[in-house]
XYZ file of C-alpha atoms in Angstrom:
521
model
C 110.561 107.558 97.362
C 111.018 104.098 95.980
C 112.366 101.603 98.390
C 114.535 98.859 96.986
C 113.864 96.260 99.648
C 115.799 93.031 99.968
C 114.314 90.012 101.690
C 117.278 89.693 104.023
C 116.796 93.247 105.298
C 113.165 92.592 106.129
C 113.853 89.326 107.905
C 116.761 90.808 109.891
C 114.390 93.432 111.217
C 112.070 90.762 112.552
C 109.048 91.136 110.301
C 106.717 88.238 109.720
C 106.733 86.246 106.517
C 103.398 87.815 105.600
C 104.722 91.360 105.861
C 107.922 90.293 104.113
C 105.944 88.893 101.211
C 103.949 92.070 100.829
C 107.015 94.267 101.049
C 109.188 92.258 98.693
C 106.498 92.080 96.060
C 104.991 95.499 96.368
C 107.016 98.069 98.238
C 108.214 100.880 96.113
C 107.023 104.259 96.837
C 109.193 106.723 97.216
C 110.962 108.574 97.212
C 92.368 118.420 85.571
C 91.979 119.623 82.685
C 92.533 116.361 81.019
C 95.810 114.651 80.288
C 97.263 117.634 78.543
C 97.484 119.515 81.819
C 97.346 122.861 80.094
C 95.087 124.907 82.316
C 96.659 127.290 84.802
C 100.054 126.653 83.246
C 102.896 128.793 84.465
C 103.627 131.812 82.311
C 106.759 131.876 80.219
C 109.656 133.269 82.228
C 112.350 133.571 79.616
C 113.492 129.982 79.871
C 111.673 128.791 76.792
C 114.633 129.358 74.523
C 118.101 130.803 74.132
C 116.903 134.385 74.212
C 116.167 135.774 77.629
C 117.192 132.754 79.672
C 120.360 134.170 81.061
C 119.354 133.777 84.678
C 122.116 136.221 85.462
C 122.481 138.134 88.669
C 121.371 141.292 86.916
C 117.762 140.238 87.186
C 115.254 142.912 86.357
C 113.671 144.766 89.231
C 110.386 143.405 90.529
C 107.867 145.900 91.791
C 106.787 145.278 95.352
C 103.071 145.196 96.032
C 101.513 144.523 99.395
C 98.183 143.306 98.053
C 97.631 139.559 98.305
C 96.280 139.291 94.759
C 99.295 140.960 93.214
C 101.791 138.665 94.907
C 100.668 135.601 92.953
C 98.859 137.025 89.940
C 101.681 135.940 87.610
C 102.040 132.531 89.289
C 98.639 130.810 89.447
C 98.512 127.955 91.972
C 101.931 128.826 93.446
C 100.684 130.539 96.598
C 101.661 128.306 99.506
C 101.206 128.459 103.247
C 104.569 127.383 104.651
C 105.020 126.620 108.327
C 107.660 124.908 110.484
C 107.703 121.188 109.742
C 106.856 119.188 112.852
C 109.334 116.407 112.026
C 112.243 118.286 110.448
C 111.912 121.949 111.485
C 115.579 122.621 110.669
C 114.591 122.572 107.000
C 112.347 125.060 105.268
C 111.801 128.772 105.867
C 108.387 129.257 107.483
C 107.934 132.909 106.463
C 108.970 132.363 102.829
C 106.654 131.427 99.956
C 108.684 130.801 96.804
C 106.639 131.300 93.631
C 108.977 130.573 90.732
C 112.548 129.343 90.243
C 114.668 130.043 87.176
C 117.691 127.757 87.541
C 120.604 128.503 85.202
C 123.167 125.805 85.986
C 126.479 124.679 84.459
C 128.070 121.320 85.330
C 131.731 120.543 84.680
C 132.104 116.732 84.892
C 135.904 116.698 84.974
C 136.312 119.113 87.871
C 132.940 118.098 89.356
C 132.029 121.743 89.768
C 128.508 123.161 89.645
C 128.016 126.866 88.970
C 125.058 129.008 88.165
C 122.395 131.469 89.210
C 119.043 130.776 90.802
C 116.546 133.563 90.185
C 113.641 133.185 92.593
C 110.345 135.047 92.728
C 109.002 134.972 96.270
C 106.753 136.586 98.829
C 107.219 136.875 102.573
C 104.436 136.325 105.064
C 105.876 138.783 107.609
C 107.799 142.059 107.396
C 111.482 141.190 106.909
C 114.849 142.919 107.210
C 116.645 139.689 106.258
C 115.611 136.631 104.270
C 117.068 133.156 104.559
C 117.324 130.358 102.019
C 118.927 126.938 102.345
C 122.014 126.252 100.212
C 124.650 123.594 100.880
C 127.748 125.017 102.550
C 130.196 123.702 99.895
C 128.570 126.063 97.387
C 130.100 129.520 97.642
C 127.870 132.524 96.988
C 129.497 135.284 94.918
C 126.584 137.666 94.415
C 123.017 138.294 95.585
C 120.746 140.708 93.729
C 117.390 141.669 95.237
C 114.918 143.462 92.978
C 117.745 144.548 90.652
C 120.123 145.796 93.356
C 123.131 143.984 94.805
C 122.687 143.312 98.533
C 124.872 142.038 101.331
C 124.719 138.344 102.175
C 126.274 135.972 104.677
C 126.493 132.220 105.264
C 125.579 130.226 108.361
C 126.018 126.501 107.872
C 123.699 125.453 105.046
C 121.935 128.820 104.971
C 122.449 131.931 102.890
C 121.055 135.065 104.496
C 120.650 138.299 102.580
C 119.723 141.754 103.790
C 116.746 143.700 102.487
C 115.861 147.390 102.707
C 112.802 146.270 104.655
C 110.142 144.332 102.788
C 106.496 144.075 103.761
C 104.352 141.041 104.385
C 102.715 139.677 101.227
C 104.963 141.729 98.949
C 106.499 139.994 95.930
C 110.216 140.197 95.145
C 112.880 138.622 92.969
C 116.300 137.508 94.209
C 119.126 136.202 92.031
C 121.814 134.169 93.818
C 125.023 133.297 91.966
C 127.060 130.434 93.410
C 129.567 127.683 92.599
C 131.290 124.664 94.127
C 131.200 120.882 94.428
C 127.888 119.791 95.980
C 127.991 117.383 98.920
C 125.388 114.870 100.060
C 123.664 114.944 103.439
C 122.623 112.136 105.732
C 119.046 110.940 105.351
C 117.173 110.451 108.669
C 116.437 106.829 107.817
C 117.443 103.235 108.455
C 116.733 101.935 104.976
C 119.278 100.160 102.815
C 118.667 101.720 99.390
C 119.475 105.364 100.195
C 121.629 106.549 103.062
C 122.415 110.052 101.825
C 120.310 112.592 99.958
C 120.884 115.322 97.430
C 123.227 115.770 94.467
C 124.894 112.398 93.784
C 128.125 112.421 91.755
C 129.084 109.155 90.084
C 131.795 107.879 87.808
C 132.886 110.109 84.934
C 131.035 113.019 86.493
C 127.559 111.575 85.970
C 124.987 113.188 88.286
C 121.575 112.276 89.676
C 119.453 113.325 92.663
C 117.428 111.591 95.368
C 116.249 114.098 97.975
C 113.336 113.001 100.122
C 112.642 114.338 102.738
C 115.223 117.024 101.921
C 118.399 117.535 99.917
C 117.436 119.853 97.047
C 119.367 122.555 98.897
C 122.584 120.651 98.133
C 122.415 122.022 94.570
C 120.189 125.108 94.524
C 118.967 127.689 97.079
C 115.488 126.805 98.289
C 113.072 126.477 101.187
C 113.423 122.717 101.446
C 110.088 121.616 102.872
C 106.981 120.047 101.302
C 104.636 122.910 102.273
C 106.227 125.350 99.808
C 105.375 124.756 96.140
C 106.633 126.797 93.182
C 106.903 126.792 89.410
C 110.236 125.861 87.822
C 112.155 126.649 84.670
C 115.713 125.454 84.145
C 118.563 125.994 81.723
C 121.197 123.279 82.087
C 124.586 123.444 80.362
C 126.581 120.230 80.124
C 130.059 119.524 78.746
C 132.179 116.668 77.370
C 129.279 115.102 75.522
C 126.921 115.082 78.492
C 123.347 116.400 78.616
C 121.384 117.891 81.489
C 117.969 116.577 82.528
C 115.266 118.283 84.618
C 111.550 117.926 85.312
C 108.952 118.788 82.708
C 109.273 119.385 79.001
C 112.275 120.357 76.880
C 111.557 123.717 75.262
C 114.851 124.280 73.457
C 118.282 122.712 72.945
C 121.538 124.253 71.723
C 124.593 122.114 70.859
C 128.051 123.589 70.365
C 130.701 120.922 69.880
C 130.704 118.777 73.036
C 128.602 121.287 74.994
C 124.816 121.097 75.208
C 122.427 123.623 76.752
C 118.860 122.435 77.347
C 115.848 124.455 78.560
C 113.074 122.836 80.609
C 109.649 124.043 81.748
C 107.574 122.469 84.548
C 103.924 123.325 84.045
C 102.605 123.027 87.621
C 104.024 123.985 91.042
C 106.215 121.424 92.811
C 107.724 120.993 96.254
C 111.530 121.050 96.266
C 111.847 117.333 97.069
C 109.940 116.577 93.848
C 112.508 118.259 91.582
C 115.161 116.213 89.831
C 118.414 116.837 88.016
C 120.824 114.653 86.082
C 123.906 115.072 83.942
C 125.365 112.349 81.786
C 125.496 110.963 78.266
C 121.732 110.676 78.144
C 119.568 109.651 75.238
C 116.102 111.188 75.014
C 113.112 109.391 73.531
C 109.596 110.803 73.321
C 106.599 108.483 73.112
C 102.874 109.206 73.174
C 100.622 108.332 76.080
C 96.891 108.569 76.696
C 95.180 111.553 75.059
C 98.381 112.480 73.188
C 100.372 112.957 76.419
C 104.142 113.348 75.771
C 106.141 110.589 77.498
C 109.863 111.342 78.002
C 112.417 108.587 78.495
C 115.899 109.688 79.547
C 118.589 106.998 79.851
C 122.351 106.693 79.542
C 122.455 102.903 79.423
C 120.400 101.448 76.540
C 120.711 98.035 78.179
C 119.301 99.186 81.527
C 116.973 96.401 82.733
C 114.316 98.873 83.878
C 114.121 100.587 80.474
C 111.825 97.840 79.209
C 109.423 98.525 82.077
C 109.687 102.311 81.769
C 108.651 102.076 78.126
C 105.359 100.565 79.275
C 104.432 103.883 80.928
C 101.577 104.589 78.450
C 99.776 101.361 79.333
C 100.373 101.867 83.055
C 98.922 105.368 82.862
C 95.904 104.105 80.947
C 95.149 101.694 83.799
C 95.763 104.292 86.524
C 93.514 106.834 84.803
C 90.623 104.375 84.966
C 90.976 104.387 88.740
C 92.125 107.937 89.551
C 91.019 110.056 86.612
C 93.002 112.069 84.022
C 96.763 112.366 84.449
C 97.365 115.734 86.170
C 100.417 117.136 84.332
C 101.531 118.133 80.834
C 104.063 115.322 80.416
C 105.164 112.046 81.979
C 108.089 109.665 81.659
C 111.074 108.168 83.420
C 114.665 109.179 84.143
C 116.913 106.143 84.683
C 120.026 106.670 86.810
C 122.805 104.590 88.421
C 121.371 105.078 91.926
C 119.834 102.282 93.983
C 116.364 103.689 94.572
C 113.486 105.531 92.959
C 111.628 108.766 93.486
C 108.316 110.212 92.305
C 109.903 113.395 90.947
C 107.149 115.424 89.315
C 106.350 114.499 85.683
C 109.602 112.484 85.461
C 110.143 109.819 88.143
C 113.801 109.099 88.856
C 114.522 105.376 89.047
C 117.446 102.984 89.239
C 118.732 101.486 86.006
C 118.836 98.148 87.796
C 115.791 96.073 88.629
C 114.347 96.762 92.061
C 113.401 93.097 92.459
C 114.861 89.840 91.042
C 112.721 89.772 87.874
C 110.931 92.165 85.533
C 107.545 90.935 86.771
C 108.541 91.502 90.402
C 109.804 95.025 89.617
C 106.762 96.140 87.654
C 104.839 97.259 90.727
C 107.629 99.654 91.690
C 107.437 101.384 88.310
C 103.652 101.646 88.586
C 104.031 102.973 92.141
C 106.000 106.050 91.060
C 103.415 106.873 88.411
C 100.563 106.606 90.941
C 102.474 109.137 93.050
C 101.871 111.731 90.351
C 98.313 111.870 91.765
C 99.090 111.008 95.413
C 102.111 113.070 96.472
C 102.712 115.336 93.490
C 99.300 116.718 92.500
C 98.332 116.838 96.179
C 101.234 116.950 98.628
C 101.439 116.668 102.427
C 102.093 119.979 104.147
C 104.147 118.255 106.865
C 106.386 115.183 106.882
C 104.376 113.617 109.726
C 101.876 112.842 106.957
C 104.260 110.968 104.681
C 101.713 108.134 104.916
C 99.366 110.286 102.774
C 101.805 109.736 99.916
C 102.827 106.168 100.558
C 99.762 104.418 101.971
C 97.410 105.588 99.241
C 99.943 104.768 96.547
C 100.732 101.374 98.071
C 97.054 100.462 98.123
C 96.739 101.278 94.405
C 99.926 99.331 93.659
C 98.431 96.273 95.341
C 95.348 96.751 93.201
C 97.585 96.673 90.134
C 99.085 93.369 91.240
C 95.600 91.966 91.607
C 94.566 93.150 88.137
C 97.756 91.995 86.397
C 97.850 88.617 88.166
C 101.377 89.317 89.293
C 102.938 87.211 92.058
C 101.411 88.523 95.251
C 99.152 86.833 97.788
C 96.072 88.852 98.758
C 96.046 86.833 101.928
C 98.732 89.241 103.057
C 96.085 91.670 104.269
C 94.520 89.012 106.464
C 97.883 88.107 107.970
C 98.863 91.731 108.406
C 95.657 92.406 110.306
C 96.380 89.410 112.516
C 99.922 90.303 113.555
C 102.047 91.940 110.842
C 100.734 95.453 111.373
C 101.259 95.195 115.112
C 104.887 94.287 114.618
C 105.337 97.361 112.417
C 103.803 99.552 115.114
C 106.023 97.988 117.778
C 109.271 98.337 115.824
C 108.731 101.470 113.717
C 105.802 103.300 115.303
C 102.278 103.872 113.987
C 102.102 105.112 110.376
C 101.061 108.617 111.443
C 103.622 108.820 114.252
C 106.707 107.111 112.813
C 110.102 107.576 114.407
C 111.825 110.710 113.173
C 115.115 108.909 112.525
C 113.343 106.156 110.568
C 111.958 108.029 107.581
C 110.256 106.010 104.871
C 110.099 102.662 106.619
C 107.561 99.910 106.005
C 104.930 101.241 108.394
C 104.036 104.297 106.275
C 103.531 102.057 103.259
C 101.912 98.858 104.452
C 99.978 99.879 107.545
C 98.063 102.586 105.711
C 97.395 100.287 102.765
C 95.808 97.851 105.215
C 93.694 100.701 106.600
C 92.379 101.483 103.116
C 91.710 97.809 102.517
C 89.613 97.777 105.682
C 87.695 100.825 104.459
C 87.121 99.038 101.155
C 85.625 96.072 103.011
C 83.469 98.342 105.155
C 82.135 100.643 102.428
C 82.646 98.697 99.222
C 85.265 98.991 96.517
C 83.158 101.220 94.273
C 82.675 103.784 97.027
C 86.324 103.768 98.052
C 87.443 104.123 94.437
C 85.236 107.188 94.031
C 86.615 108.687 97.239
C 90.248 108.154 96.229
C 89.589 109.561 92.767
C 88.164 112.739 94.275
C 90.863 113.299 96.899
C 93.448 115.256 94.811
C 90.795 117.770 93.751
C 90.390 118.896 97.369
C 93.745 120.716 97.119
C 94.644 120.462 93.463
C 98.353 121.215 92.948
C 98.539 122.244 96.606
C 99.023 120.755 100.066
C 96.859 118.966 102.584
C 97.036 116.963 105.821
C 95.489 114.133 107.827
C 92.751 116.248 109.377
C 91.459 117.264 105.970
C 91.781 113.725 104.617
C 89.802 112.248 107.519
C 87.085 114.875 107.160
C 86.917 114.313 103.413
C 86.609 110.544 103.811
C 83.785 111.002 106.321
C 81.941 113.032 103.709
C 82.798 110.691 100.848
C 82.201 107.359 102.609
C 80.342 107.871 105.854
C 80.669 109.478 109.295
C 82.661 106.604 110.815
C 85.418 106.688 108.188
C 87.193 109.807 109.464
C 87.408 108.766 113.131
C 88.590 105.307 112.037
C 91.410 106.885 110.009
C 92.394 109.262 112.797
C 92.626 106.434 115.318
C 94.436 104.096 112.929
C 97.242 106.573 112.278
C 98.429 106.887 115.871
C 97.120 103.794 117.682
C 99.788 101.757 119.444
C 97.844 98.573 118.796
C 96.297 97.582 115.481
C 92.643 98.679 115.411
C 90.053 96.090 114.516
C 88.536 96.214 111.036
C 85.601 98.578 110.675
C 82.319 96.635 110.447
C 80.523 96.675 107.123
C 78.593 99.916 106.736
C 75.188 100.079 105.116
């Protein structure tokens, strides 16, 4: 998630001038088959056009099959290995592996009412008599259809629980949940100033946008809201009163009837729920061309939005990032500009504030680059547990600092020296180590800056060329899937040298700042 950090906030929290400088200039972050991203694309699921995209509760019956291969044969790359999240175990369903979502949603801006049906293909990892999904309590469920048959359901807080006739482990099923209501935000477990609440934001004139890291997607559709569960997505969004709906991925079809617009979207690779986005408003849609013919989508309601000028530089940013990290991993890229006060690396279409994140365009440029880097670090390869948020932010922050160096933008590289001297220690004292941050302080400076310093130290120890090669190869270790710190440390030991992994492991949880690793031969 992008952090819109003000200097006063940093100073009030007692950080040194060195850390403040680094954060003000650079902190943004959240929250391969070539650039076309066509291999292993999700199959068409009826959302590619007006015919067959009903998403109604009368979903066709799905045949159960207890063989592992059959459960995901139609959904390449979507097989996940969910487990209870160590930081936020109240979110996510550890026995549920969602494979594909068909979201058929209708937004009424005057009454601020969302209605629709979510049709979800899923497998269970254990035998189940009931299945639970998260869905915000203000949304009332009117019907649940499992494998073509209506079943009984109940609500418990932000959960919807439906009965099954008894389904077996590793069997695949389809459930269609019809619901309606006015979505409500939830409190984010954070102490940051840019976002206090997560989920489905409703603004003036019924305009809608979403920020939802570490959770909040469940405020507008039923899901297992944890990073370890990835699935394909298709969406059909119907908007009224001259508005348009916006979702991740590519537009496949649009129908306009008077002041009503229905738009179909397809996301080509699996995504965690926090990486989905939605917006409704009087949006304009521009399509540009990026590297290798990549479609670049710009969605904006305000043609005078200050960040639009930066967003339109996405092709040149991607060209630079590809030199460092390799081909862009998805079928499209772009930016969605919204009234909110933050930014988020939502997959293929980062969601970002219309306003500048810093005082000037030059100062804000790093934040825009940051969200694009996340498409490799966070979206293509995603942490399986929120304790490893640093895997998203530290790697991305390091690359952002590299961009500042290349572009000669206003940032002092002496920051790393000063951070090693005392800035990192202050972060550990006030916010915890980057791999053991405080659970009520999600997305604070430590997961960004401390890990970037760690990578800088590895660069000094092993050389920039070697570190660049290691970072470039990291997403391929779990392409379009999930990973964790243990696997990252082991990979870096293989890629750099045997001391790299232990250095990383110690750095993540040490109460005092470790010394730089000596230069390795």
